[in-house]
Short mmCIF file of C-alpha atoms in Angstrom, two decimals:
data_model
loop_
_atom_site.label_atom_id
_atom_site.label_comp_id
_atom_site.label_asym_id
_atom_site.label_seq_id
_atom_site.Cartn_x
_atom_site.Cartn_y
_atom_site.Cartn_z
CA UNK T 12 56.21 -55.94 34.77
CA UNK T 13 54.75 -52.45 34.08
CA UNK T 14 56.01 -48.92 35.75
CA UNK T 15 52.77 -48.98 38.18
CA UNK T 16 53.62 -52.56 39.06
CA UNK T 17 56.99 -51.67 40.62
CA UNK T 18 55.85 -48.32 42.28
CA UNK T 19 53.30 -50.32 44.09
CA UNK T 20 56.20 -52.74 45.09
CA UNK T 21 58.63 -49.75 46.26
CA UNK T 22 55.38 -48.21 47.97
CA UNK T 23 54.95 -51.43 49.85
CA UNK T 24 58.48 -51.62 50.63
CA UNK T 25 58.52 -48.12 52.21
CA UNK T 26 54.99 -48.71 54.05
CA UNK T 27 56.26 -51.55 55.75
CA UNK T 28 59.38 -50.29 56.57
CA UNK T 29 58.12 -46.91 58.07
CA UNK T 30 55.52 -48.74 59.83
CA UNK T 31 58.44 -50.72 61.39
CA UNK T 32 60.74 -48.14 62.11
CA UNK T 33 57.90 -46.30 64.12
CA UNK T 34 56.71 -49.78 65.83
CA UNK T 35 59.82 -51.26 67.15
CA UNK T 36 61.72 -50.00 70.26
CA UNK T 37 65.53 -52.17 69.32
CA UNK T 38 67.50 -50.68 67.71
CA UNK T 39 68.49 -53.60 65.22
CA UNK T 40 64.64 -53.81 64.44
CA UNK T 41 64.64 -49.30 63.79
CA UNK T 42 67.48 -50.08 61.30
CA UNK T 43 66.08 -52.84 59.41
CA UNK T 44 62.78 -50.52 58.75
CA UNK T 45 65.27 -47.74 57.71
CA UNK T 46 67.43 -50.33 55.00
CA UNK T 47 63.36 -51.74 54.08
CA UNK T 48 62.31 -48.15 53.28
CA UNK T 49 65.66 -46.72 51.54
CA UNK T 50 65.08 -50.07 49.13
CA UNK T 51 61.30 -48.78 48.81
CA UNK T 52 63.13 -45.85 47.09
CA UNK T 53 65.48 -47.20 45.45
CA UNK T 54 63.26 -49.76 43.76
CA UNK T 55 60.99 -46.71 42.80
CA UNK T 56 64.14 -44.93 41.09
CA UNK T 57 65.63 -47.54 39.25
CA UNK T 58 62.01 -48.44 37.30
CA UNK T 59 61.51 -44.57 36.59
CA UNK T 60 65.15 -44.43 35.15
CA UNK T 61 64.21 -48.04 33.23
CA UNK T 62 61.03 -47.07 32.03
CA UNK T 63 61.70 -43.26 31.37
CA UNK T 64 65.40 -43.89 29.63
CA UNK T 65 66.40 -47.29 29.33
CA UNK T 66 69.14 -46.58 26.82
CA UNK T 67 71.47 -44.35 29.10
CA UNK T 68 72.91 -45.95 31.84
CA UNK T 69 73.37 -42.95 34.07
CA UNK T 70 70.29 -43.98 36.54
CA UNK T 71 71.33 -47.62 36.70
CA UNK T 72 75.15 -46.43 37.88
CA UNK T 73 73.97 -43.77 40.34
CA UNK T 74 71.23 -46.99 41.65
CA UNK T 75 74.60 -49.22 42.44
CA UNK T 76 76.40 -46.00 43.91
CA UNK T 77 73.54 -45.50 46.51
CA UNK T 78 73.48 -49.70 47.15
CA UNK T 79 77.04 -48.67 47.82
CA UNK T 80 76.42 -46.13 50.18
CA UNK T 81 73.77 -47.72 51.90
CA UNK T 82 75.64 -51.05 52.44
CA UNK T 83 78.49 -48.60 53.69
CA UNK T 84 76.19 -46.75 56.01
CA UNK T 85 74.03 -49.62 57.39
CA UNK T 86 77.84 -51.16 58.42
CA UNK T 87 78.44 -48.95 60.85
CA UNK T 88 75.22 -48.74 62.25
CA UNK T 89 75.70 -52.18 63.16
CA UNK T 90 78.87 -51.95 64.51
CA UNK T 91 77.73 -48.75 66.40
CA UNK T 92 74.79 -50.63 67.89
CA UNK T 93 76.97 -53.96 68.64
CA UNK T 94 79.41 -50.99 70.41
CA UNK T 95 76.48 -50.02 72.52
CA UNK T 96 74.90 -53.19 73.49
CA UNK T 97 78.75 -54.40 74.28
CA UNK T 98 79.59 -51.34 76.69
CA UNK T 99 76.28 -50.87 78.47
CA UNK T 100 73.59 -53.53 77.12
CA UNK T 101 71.70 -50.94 75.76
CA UNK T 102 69.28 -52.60 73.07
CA UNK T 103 66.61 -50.39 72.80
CA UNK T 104 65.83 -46.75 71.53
CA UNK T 105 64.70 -45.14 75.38
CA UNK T 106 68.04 -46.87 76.69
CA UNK T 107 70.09 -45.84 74.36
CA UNK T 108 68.35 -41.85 74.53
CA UNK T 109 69.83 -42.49 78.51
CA UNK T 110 73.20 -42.72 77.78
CA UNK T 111 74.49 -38.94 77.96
CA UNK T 112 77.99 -38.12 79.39
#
């Protein structure tokens, strides 16, 4: 695959994904349009660092430290949300936004 071949693959990635973390109201749904476009950019990173150095490994190791992160991060959203829907079955954005105090 070229370079243009997997920016239009991370650009689809991040369309979709912002497209369904401004559609959906649950909160599950919000968060899987967040991980969608974070792998949009990720994807768009790792072919710049292949196709721009592909001899230093430097982009490829920071690449696995943000799939680190990310994996980290989208974690304890979940556990957050299950938190949430387990104390006041809040599943969705405009309940959750009520629950001040």
């Amino acid at each position: 695959m070229t370079l243009p071949m997997f920016l239009l693959l991370a650009s689809a990635l991040f369309s979709v994904g912002l497209y369904g973390a401004l559609s959906q109201q649950a909160v599950v749904m919000v968060m899987m349009g967040l991980e969608l476009m974070i792998n949009g950019v990720i994807v768009a990173a790792a072919a710049l660092w292949w196709f721009l150095a592909p001899q230093q490994p430097d982009g490829q190791v920071l690449v696995l430290v943000v799939i680190a992160a990310m994996t980290v991060e989208m974690a304890l959203g979940f556990a957050v949300v299950t938190l949430l829907f387990r104390s006041s079955d809040a599943d969705m954005t405009d309940m959750a936004g009520k629950l001040r105090g």
